[in-house]
mmCIF file of C-alpha atoms in Angstrom:
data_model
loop_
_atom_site.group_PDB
_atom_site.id
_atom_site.type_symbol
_atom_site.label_atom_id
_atom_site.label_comp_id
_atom_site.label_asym_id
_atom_site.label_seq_id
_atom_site.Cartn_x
_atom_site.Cartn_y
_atom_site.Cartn_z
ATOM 1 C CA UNK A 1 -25.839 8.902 2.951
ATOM 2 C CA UNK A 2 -25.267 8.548 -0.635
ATOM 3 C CA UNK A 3 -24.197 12.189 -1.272
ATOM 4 C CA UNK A 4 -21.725 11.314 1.642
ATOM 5 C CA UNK A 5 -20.361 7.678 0.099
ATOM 6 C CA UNK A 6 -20.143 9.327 -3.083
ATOM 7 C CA UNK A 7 -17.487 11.910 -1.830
ATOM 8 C CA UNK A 8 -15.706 9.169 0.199
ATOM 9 C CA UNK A 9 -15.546 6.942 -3.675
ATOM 10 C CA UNK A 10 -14.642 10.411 -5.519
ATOM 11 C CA UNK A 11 -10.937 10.882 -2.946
ATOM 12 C CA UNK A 12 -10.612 6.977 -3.486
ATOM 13 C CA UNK A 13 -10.458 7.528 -7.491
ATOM 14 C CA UNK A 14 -8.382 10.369 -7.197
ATOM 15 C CA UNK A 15 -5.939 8.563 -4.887
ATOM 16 C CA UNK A 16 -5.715 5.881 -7.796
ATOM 17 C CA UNK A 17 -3.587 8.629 -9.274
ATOM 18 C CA UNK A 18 -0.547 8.294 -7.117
ATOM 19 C CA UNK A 19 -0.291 4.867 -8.545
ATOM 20 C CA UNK A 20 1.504 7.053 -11.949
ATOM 21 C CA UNK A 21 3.673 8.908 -9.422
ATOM 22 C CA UNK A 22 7.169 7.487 -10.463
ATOM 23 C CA UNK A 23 10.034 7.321 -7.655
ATOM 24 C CA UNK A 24 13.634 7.824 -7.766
ATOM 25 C CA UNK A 25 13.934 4.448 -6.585
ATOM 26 C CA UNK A 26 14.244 1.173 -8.855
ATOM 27 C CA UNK A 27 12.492 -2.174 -7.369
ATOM 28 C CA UNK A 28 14.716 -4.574 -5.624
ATOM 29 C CA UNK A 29 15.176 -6.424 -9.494
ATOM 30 C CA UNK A 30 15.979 -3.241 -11.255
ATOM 31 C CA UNK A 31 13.442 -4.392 -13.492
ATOM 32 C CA UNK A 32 11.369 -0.278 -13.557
ATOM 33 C CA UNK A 33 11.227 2.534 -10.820
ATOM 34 C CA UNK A 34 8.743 2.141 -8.263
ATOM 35 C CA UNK A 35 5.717 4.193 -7.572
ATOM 36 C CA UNK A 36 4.261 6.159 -4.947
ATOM 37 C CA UNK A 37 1.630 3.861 -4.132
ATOM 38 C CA UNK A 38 3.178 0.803 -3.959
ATOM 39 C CA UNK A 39 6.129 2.203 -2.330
ATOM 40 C CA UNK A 40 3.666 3.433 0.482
ATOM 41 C CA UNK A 41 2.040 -0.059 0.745
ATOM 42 C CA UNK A 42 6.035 -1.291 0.925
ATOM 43 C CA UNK A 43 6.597 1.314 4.005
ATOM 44 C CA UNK A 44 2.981 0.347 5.821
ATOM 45 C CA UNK A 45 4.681 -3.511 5.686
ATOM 46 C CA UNK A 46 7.603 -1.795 7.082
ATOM 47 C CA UNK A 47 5.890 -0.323 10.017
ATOM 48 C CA UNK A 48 4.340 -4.038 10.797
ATOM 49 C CA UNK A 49 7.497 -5.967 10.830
ATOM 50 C CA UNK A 50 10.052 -3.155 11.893
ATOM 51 C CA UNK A 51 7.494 -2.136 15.073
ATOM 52 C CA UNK A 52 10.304 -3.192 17.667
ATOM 53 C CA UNK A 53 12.638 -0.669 16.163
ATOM 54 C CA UNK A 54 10.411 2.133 17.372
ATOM 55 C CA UNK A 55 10.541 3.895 20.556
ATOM 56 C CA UNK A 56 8.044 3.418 23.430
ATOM 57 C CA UNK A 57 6.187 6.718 22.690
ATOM 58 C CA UNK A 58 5.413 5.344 19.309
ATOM 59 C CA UNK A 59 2.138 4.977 18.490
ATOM 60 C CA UNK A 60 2.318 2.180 15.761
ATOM 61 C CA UNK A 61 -1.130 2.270 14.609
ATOM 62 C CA UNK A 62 -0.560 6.238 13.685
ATOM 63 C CA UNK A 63 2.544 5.407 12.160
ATOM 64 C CA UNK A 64 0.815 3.039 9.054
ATOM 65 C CA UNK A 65 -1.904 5.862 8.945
ATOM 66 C CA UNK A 66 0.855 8.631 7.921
ATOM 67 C CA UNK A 67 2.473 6.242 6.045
ATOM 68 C CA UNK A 68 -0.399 4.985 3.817
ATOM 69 C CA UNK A 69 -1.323 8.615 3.319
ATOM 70 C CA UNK A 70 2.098 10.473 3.459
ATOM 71 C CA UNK A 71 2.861 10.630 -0.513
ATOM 72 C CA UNK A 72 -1.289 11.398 -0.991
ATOM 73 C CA UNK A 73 0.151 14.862 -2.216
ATOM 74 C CA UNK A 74 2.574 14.268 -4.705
ATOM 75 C CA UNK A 75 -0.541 13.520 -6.760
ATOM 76 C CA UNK A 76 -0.335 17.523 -7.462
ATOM 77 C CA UNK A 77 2.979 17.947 -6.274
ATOM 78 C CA UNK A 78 4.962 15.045 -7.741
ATOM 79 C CA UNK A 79 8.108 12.925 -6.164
ATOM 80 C CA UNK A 80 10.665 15.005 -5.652
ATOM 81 C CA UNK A 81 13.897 12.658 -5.068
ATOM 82 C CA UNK A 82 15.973 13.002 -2.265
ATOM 83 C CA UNK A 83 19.396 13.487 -3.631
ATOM 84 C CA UNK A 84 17.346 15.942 -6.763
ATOM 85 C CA UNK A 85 18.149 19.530 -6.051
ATOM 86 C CA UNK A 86 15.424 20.841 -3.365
ATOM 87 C CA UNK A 87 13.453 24.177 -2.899
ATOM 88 C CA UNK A 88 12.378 22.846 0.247
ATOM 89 C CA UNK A 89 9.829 26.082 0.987
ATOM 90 C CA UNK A 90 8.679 25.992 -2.743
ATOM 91 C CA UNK A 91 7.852 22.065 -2.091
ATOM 92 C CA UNK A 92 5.711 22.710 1.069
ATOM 93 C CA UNK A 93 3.776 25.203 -0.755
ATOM 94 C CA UNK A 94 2.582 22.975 -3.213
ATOM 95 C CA UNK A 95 1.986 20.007 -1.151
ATOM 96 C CA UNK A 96 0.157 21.786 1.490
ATOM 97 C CA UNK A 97 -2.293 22.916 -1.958
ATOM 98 C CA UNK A 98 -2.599 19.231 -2.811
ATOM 99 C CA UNK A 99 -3.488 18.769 0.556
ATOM 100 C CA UNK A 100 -6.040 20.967 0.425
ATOM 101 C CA UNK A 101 -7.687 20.240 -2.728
ATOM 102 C CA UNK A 102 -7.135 16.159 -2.468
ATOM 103 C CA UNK A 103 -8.180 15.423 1.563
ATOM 104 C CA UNK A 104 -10.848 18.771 0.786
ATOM 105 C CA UNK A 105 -12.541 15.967 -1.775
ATOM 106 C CA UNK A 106 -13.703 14.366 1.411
ATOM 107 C CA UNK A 107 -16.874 14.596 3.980
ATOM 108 C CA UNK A 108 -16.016 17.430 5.935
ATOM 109 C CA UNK A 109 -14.851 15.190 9.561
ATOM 110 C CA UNK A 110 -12.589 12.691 7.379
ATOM 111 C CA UNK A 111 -11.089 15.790 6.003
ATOM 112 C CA UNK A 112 -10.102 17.008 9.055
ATOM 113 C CA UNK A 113 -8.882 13.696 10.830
ATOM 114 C CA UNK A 114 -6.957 12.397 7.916
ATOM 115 C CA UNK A 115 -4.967 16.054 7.417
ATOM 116 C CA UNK A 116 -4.255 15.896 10.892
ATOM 117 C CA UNK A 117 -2.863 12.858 10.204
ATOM 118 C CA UNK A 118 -0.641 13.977 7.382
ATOM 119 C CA UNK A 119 0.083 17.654 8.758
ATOM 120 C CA UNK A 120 1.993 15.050 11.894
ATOM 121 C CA UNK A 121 3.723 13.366 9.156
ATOM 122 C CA UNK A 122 4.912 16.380 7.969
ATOM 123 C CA UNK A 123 5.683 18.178 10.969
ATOM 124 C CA UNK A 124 7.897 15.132 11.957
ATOM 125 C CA UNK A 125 7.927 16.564 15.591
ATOM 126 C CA UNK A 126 6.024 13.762 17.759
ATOM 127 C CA UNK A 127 7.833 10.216 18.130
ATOM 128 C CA UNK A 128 5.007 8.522 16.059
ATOM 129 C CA UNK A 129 6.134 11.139 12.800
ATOM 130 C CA UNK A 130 9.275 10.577 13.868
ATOM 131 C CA UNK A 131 9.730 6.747 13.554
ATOM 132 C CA UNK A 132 7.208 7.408 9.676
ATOM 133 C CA UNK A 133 10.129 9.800 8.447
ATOM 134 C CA UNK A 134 12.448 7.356 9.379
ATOM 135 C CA UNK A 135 10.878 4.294 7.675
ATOM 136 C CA UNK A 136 10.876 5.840 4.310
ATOM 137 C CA UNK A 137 14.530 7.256 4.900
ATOM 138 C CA UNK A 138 15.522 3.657 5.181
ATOM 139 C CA UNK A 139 13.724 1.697 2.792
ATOM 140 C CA UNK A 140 14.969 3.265 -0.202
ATOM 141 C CA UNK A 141 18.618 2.372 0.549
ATOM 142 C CA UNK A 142 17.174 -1.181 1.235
ATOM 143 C CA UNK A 143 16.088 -1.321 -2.102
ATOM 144 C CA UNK A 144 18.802 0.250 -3.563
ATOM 145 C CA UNK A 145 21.089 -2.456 -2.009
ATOM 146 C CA UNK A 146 19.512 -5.217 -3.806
ATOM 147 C CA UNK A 147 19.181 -3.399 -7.032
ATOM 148 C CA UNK A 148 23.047 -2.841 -7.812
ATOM 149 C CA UNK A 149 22.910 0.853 -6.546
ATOM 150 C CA UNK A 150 19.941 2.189 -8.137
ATOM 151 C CA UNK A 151 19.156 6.291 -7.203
ATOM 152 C CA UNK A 152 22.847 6.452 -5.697
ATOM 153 C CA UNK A 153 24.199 5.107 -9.410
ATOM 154 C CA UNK A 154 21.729 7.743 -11.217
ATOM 155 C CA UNK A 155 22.523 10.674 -8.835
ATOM 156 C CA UNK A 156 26.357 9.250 -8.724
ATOM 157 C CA UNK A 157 26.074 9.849 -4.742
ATOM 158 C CA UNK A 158 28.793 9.526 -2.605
ATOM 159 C CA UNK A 159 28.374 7.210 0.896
ATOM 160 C CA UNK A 160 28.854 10.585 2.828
ATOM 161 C CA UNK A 161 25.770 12.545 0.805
ATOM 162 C CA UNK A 162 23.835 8.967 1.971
ATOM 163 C CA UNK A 163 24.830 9.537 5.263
ATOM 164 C CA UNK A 164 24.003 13.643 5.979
ATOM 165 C CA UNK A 165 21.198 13.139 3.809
ATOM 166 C CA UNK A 166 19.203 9.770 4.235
ATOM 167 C CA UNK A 167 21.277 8.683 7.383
ATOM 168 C CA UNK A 168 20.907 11.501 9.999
ATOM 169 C CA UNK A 169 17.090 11.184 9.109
ATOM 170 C CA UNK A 170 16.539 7.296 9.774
ATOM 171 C CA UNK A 171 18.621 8.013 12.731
ATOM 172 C CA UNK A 172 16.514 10.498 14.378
ATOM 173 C CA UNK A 173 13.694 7.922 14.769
ATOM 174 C CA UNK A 174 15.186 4.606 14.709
ATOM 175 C CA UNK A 175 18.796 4.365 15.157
ATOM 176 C CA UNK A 176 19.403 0.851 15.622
ATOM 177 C CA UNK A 177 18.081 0.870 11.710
ATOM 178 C CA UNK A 178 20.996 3.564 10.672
ATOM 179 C CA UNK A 179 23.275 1.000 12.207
ATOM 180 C CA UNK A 180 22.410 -1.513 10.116
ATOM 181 C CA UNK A 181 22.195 0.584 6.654
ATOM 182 C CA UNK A 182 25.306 2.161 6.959
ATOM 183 C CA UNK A 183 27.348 -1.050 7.624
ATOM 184 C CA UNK A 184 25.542 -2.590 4.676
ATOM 185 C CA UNK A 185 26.195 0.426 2.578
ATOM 186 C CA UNK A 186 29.583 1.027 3.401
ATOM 187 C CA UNK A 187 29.974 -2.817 2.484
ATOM 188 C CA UNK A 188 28.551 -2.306 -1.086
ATOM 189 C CA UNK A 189 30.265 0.879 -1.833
ATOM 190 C CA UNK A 190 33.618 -1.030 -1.096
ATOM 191 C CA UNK A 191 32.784 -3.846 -3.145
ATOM 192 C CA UNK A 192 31.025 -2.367 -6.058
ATOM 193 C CA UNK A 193 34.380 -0.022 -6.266
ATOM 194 C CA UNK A 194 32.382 3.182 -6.051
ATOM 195 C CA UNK A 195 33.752 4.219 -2.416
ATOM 196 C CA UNK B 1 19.820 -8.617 16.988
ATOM 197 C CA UNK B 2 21.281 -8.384 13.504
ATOM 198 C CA UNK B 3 20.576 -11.853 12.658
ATOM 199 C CA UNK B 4 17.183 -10.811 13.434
ATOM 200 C CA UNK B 5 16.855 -7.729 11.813
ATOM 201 C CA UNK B 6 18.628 -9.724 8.178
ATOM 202 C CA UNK B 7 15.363 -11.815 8.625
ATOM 203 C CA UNK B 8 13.252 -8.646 8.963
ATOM 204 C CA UNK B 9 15.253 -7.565 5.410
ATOM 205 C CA UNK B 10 15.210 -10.429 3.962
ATOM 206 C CA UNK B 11 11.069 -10.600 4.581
ATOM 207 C CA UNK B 12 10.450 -7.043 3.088
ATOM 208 C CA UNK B 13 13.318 -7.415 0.236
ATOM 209 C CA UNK B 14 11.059 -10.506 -0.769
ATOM 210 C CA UNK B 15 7.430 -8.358 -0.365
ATOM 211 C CA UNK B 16 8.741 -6.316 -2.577
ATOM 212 C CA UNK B 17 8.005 -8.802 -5.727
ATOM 213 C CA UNK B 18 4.237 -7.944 -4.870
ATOM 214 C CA UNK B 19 4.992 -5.091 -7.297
ATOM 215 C CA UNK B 20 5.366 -7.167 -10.173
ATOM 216 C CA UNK B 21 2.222 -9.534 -9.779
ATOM 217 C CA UNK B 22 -0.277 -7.809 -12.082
ATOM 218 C CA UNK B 23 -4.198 -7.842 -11.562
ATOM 219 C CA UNK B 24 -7.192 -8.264 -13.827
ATOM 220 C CA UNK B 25 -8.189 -4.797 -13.001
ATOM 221 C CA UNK B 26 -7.032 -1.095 -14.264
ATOM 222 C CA UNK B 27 -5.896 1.757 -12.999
ATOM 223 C CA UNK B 28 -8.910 4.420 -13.244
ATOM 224 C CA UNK B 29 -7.759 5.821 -16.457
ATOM 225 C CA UNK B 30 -7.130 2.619 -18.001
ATOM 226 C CA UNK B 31 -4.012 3.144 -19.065
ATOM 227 C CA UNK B 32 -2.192 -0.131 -17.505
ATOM 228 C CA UNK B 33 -3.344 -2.833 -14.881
ATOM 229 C CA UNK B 34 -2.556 -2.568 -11.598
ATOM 230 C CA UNK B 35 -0.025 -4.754 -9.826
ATOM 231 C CA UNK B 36 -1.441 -6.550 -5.836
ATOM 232 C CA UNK B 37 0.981 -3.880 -4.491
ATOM 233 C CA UNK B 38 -0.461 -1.523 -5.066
ATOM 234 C CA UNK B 39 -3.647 -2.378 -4.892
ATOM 235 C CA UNK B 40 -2.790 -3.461 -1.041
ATOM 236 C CA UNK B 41 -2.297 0.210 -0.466
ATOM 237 C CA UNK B 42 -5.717 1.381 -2.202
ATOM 238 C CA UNK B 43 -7.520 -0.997 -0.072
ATOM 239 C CA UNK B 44 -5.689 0.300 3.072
ATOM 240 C CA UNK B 45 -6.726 3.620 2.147
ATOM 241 C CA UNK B 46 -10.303 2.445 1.632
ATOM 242 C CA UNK B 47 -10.555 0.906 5.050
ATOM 243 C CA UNK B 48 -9.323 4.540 6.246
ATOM 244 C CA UNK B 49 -12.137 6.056 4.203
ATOM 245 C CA UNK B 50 -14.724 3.475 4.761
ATOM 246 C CA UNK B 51 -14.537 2.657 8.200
ATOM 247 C CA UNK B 52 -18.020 3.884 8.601
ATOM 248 C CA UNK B 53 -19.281 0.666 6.494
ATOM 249 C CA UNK B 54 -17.809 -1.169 8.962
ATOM 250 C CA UNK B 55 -19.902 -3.314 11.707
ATOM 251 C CA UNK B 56 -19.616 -2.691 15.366
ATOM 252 C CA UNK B 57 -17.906 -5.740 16.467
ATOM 253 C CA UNK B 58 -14.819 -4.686 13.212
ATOM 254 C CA UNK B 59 -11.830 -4.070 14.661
ATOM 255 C CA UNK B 60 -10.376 -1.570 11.760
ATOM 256 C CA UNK B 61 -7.262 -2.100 12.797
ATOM 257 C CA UNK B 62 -7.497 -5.428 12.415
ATOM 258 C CA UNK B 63 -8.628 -5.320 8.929
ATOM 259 C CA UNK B 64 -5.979 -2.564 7.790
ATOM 260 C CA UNK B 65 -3.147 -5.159 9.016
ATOM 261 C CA UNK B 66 -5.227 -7.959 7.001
ATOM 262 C CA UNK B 67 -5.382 -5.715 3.584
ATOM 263 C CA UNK B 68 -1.543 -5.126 3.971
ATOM 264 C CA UNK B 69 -0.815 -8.864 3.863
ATOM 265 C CA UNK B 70 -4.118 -10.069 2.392
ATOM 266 C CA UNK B 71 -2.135 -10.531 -1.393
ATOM 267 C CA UNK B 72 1.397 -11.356 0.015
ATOM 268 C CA UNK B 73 0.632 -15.206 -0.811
ATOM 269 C CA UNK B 74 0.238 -14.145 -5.263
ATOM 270 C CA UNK B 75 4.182 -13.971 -5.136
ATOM 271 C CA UNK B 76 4.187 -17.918 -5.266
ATOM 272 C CA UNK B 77 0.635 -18.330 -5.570
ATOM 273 C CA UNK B 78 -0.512 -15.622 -8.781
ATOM 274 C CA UNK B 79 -3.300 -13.301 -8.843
ATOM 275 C CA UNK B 80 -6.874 -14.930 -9.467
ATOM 276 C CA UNK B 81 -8.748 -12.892 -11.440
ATOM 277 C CA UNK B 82 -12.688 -13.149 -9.863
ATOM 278 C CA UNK B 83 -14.124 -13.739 -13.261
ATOM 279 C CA UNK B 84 -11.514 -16.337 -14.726
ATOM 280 C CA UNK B 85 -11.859 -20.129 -14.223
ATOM 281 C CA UNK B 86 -11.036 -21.427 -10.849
ATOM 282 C CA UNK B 87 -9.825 -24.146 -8.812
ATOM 283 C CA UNK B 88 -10.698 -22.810 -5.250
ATOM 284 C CA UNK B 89 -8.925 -25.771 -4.214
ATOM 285 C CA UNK B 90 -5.559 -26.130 -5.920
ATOM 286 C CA UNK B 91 -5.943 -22.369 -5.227
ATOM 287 C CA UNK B 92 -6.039 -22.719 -1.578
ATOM 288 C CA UNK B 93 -3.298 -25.344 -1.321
ATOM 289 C CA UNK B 94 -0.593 -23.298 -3.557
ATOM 290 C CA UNK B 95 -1.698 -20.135 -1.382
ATOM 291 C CA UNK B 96 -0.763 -22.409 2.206
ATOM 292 C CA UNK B 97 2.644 -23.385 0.718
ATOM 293 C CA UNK B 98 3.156 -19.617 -0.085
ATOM 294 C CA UNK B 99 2.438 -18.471 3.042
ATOM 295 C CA UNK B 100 4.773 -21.283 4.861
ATOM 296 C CA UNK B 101 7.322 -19.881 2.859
ATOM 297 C CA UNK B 102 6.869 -16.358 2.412
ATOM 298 C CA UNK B 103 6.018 -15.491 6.238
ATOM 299 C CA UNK B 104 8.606 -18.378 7.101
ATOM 300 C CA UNK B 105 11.144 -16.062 6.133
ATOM 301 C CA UNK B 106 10.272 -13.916 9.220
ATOM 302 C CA UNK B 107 11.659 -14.535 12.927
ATOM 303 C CA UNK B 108 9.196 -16.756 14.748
ATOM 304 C CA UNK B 109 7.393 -14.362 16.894
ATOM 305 C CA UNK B 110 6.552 -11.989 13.733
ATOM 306 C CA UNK B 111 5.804 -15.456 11.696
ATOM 307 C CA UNK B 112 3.320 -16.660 13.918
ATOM 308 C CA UNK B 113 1.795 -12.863 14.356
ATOM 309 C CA UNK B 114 1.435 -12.229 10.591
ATOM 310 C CA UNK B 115 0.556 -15.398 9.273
ATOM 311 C CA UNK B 116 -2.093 -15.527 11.960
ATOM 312 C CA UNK B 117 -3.439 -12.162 11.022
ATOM 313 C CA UNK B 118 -3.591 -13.497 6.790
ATOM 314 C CA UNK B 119 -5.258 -16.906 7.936
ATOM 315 C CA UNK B 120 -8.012 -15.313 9.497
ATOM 316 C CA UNK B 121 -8.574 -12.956 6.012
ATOM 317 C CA UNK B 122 -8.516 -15.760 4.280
ATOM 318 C CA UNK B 123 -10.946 -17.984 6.280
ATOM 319 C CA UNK B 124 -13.466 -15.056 6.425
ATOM 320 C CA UNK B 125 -15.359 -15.732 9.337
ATOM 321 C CA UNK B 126 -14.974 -13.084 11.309
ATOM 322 C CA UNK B 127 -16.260 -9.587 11.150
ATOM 323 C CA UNK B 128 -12.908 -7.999 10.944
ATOM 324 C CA UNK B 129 -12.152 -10.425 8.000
ATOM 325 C CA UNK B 130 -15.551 -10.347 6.604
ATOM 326 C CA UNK B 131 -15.219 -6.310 6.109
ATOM 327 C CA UNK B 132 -11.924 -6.996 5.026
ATOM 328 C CA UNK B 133 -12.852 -9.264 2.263
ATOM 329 C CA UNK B 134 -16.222 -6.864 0.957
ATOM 330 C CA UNK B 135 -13.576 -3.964 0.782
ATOM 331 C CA UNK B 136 -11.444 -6.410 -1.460
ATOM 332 C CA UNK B 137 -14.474 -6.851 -3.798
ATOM 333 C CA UNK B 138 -15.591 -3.594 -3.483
ATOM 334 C CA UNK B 139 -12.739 -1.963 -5.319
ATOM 335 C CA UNK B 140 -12.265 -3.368 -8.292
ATOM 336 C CA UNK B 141 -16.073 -2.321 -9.447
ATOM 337 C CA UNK B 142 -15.389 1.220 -8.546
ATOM 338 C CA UNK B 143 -12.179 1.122 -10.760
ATOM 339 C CA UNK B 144 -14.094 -0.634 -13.635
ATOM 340 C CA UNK B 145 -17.096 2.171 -13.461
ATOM 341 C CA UNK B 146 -13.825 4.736 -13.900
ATOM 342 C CA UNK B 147 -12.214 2.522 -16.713
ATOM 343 C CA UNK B 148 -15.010 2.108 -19.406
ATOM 344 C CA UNK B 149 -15.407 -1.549 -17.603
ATOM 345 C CA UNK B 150 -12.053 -3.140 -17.275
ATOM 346 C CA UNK B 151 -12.716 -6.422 -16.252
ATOM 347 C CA UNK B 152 -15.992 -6.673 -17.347
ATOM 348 C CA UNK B 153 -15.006 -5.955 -20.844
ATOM 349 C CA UNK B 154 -12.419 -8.506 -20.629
ATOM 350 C CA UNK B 155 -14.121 -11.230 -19.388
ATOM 351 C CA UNK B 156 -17.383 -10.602 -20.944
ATOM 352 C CA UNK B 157 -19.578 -10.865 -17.735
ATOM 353 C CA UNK B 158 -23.061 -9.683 -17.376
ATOM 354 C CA UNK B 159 -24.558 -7.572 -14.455
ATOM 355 C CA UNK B 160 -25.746 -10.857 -13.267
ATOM 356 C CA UNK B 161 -22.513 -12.301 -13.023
ATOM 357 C CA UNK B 162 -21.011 -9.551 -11.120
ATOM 358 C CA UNK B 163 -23.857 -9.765 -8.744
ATOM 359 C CA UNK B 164 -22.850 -13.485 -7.889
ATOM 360 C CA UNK B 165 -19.472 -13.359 -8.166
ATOM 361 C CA UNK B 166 -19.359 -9.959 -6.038
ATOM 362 C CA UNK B 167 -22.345 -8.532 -4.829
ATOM 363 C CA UNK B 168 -22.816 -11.390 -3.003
ATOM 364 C CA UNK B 169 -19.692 -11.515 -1.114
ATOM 365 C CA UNK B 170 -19.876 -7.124 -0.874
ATOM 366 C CA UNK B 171 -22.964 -7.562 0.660
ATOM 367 C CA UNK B 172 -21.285 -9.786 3.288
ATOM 368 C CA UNK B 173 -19.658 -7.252 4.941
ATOM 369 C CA UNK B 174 -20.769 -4.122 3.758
ATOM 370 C CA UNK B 175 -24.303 -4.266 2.644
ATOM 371 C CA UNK B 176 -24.963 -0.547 1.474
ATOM 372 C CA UNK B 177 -21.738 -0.367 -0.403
ATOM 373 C CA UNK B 178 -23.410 -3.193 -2.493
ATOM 374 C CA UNK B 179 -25.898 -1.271 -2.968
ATOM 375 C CA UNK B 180 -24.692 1.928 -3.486
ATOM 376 C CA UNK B 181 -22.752 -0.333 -6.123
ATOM 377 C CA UNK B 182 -25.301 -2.165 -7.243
ATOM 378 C CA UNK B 183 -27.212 0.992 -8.587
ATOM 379 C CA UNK B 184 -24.122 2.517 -10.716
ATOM 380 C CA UNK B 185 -22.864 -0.959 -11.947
ATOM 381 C CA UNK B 186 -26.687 -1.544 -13.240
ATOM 382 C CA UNK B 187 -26.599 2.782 -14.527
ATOM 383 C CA UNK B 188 -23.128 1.782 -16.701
ATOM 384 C CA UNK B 189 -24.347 -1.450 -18.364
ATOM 385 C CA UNK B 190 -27.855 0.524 -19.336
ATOM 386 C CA UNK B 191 -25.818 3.564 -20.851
ATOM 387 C CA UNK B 192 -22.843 1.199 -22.003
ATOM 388 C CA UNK B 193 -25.017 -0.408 -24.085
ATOM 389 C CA UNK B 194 -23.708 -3.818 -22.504
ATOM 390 C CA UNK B 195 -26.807 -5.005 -20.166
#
């Protein structure tokens, strides 16, 4: 029991770590960038008030799982900012390493169900991944609206990148949430006279 | 629809000042304190981790929701660190007005859902919230034994303290992780040279 518990407490002090993980994205006051772990707590708020934007297949409960461990990875493998230039093969190397060493720190059955839990994240092929990916797609441009542009200002991103890169993503699981963004964007890129 | 979904927004836009309230408690290296954000997430992940504590009539599901939302109420309301002086009164009184507000900025349905799920965290009576609340008061201890003491340090307390400030309410819900933190708390104040 104890050699068990004390495996379970060593992931949970290693997880602290993602708490240092710095985003691309700014809070909604500008005030610093946001980090991993708060930014996952954000999305798992997300999932709870946004549930009737997600498809009947959905499972909902999955969906805060993935997204309370989704960024579990960049602990090893860092943030790596959506509108950053991407090795997307050289990224999944490494995180599927962290995922490895970090969810390996665990008893040998919570190992296995929480990877499977992330490996669906990843995979983004069943609805519940799906309607994840989407979530943190979208909340980033929700917190770049409030902020005065944030990431779009420090990547100088036009509104068509947002849309091929960030758009067709949150549409793919929740569409009626793409909808709303891109109105919203379009709106500030017009008024903030970066369109 | 969309008036609906700019109260969704609006909800999460405010959430997100849960980032800035800052805690009595470190990160695990000590290098800042850790913001109720963040912290949210941690204990979501410790539910995940822990769910074997847990009692058979827990719903875990239950008590991840309640650890999302659990802190929501510090944006109006402040952290309370465990060991400071406290008012459990005026405490409880500035916490209802934040949660009329705070959830009130949510359509009704969601409103009534949410604030129904924090009121019964905060009430602690049943075993959902009663897990809930030990995982709450488990955490912070773990960080301190990773810290050099944290908390401890800064408030001076003694082992006995943290047993009845604590213990008691980890042992509520989770009896052998008060135990198992019981035994490492008692090893750090021996070799510390604090007990």
């Amino acid at each position: 029991m104890t050699e068990r518990l004390d495996r379970q407490i060593a992931f949970l002090n290693e997880a602290d770590k993602l708490k240092t993980i710095v985003r691309g994205t700014t809070l909604c006051d500008a005030s610093r960038y946001e980090n991993s772990a708060e930014h996952s707590w954000h999305l798992t708020l997300y999932a709870l008030v946004l549930g009737d934007q997600a498809g009947p297949d959905v499972d909902l409960v999955r969906v805060i799982k993935m997204l309370i461990l989704h960024d579990l990875v960049e602990i090893d493998a860092g943030d790596n900012p959506i509108f950053g230039e991407l090795d997307h093969d050289a990224i999944a190397v490494e995180e599927t390493k962290a995922a490895e060493r970090i969810f390996g720190l665990l008893p040998y059955d919570l190992n296995s169900d929480l990877r499977a839990i992330w490996e669906e994240f990843e995979a983004a092929q069943t609805p519940s991944a799906k309607f994840a990916k989407s979530l943190d797609r979208f909340q980033p441009p929700m917190q770049n609206l409030m902020s005065g542009g944030g990431s779009w200002m420090d990547y100088k991103v036009t509104e068509h990148q947002i849309a091929a890169r960030v758009g067709s993503k949150i549409a793919i699981g929740a569409p009626d949430l793409w909808t709303y963004a891109k109105a919203r964007i379009s709106m500030w890129f017009q008024s903030s006279g970066n369109a």
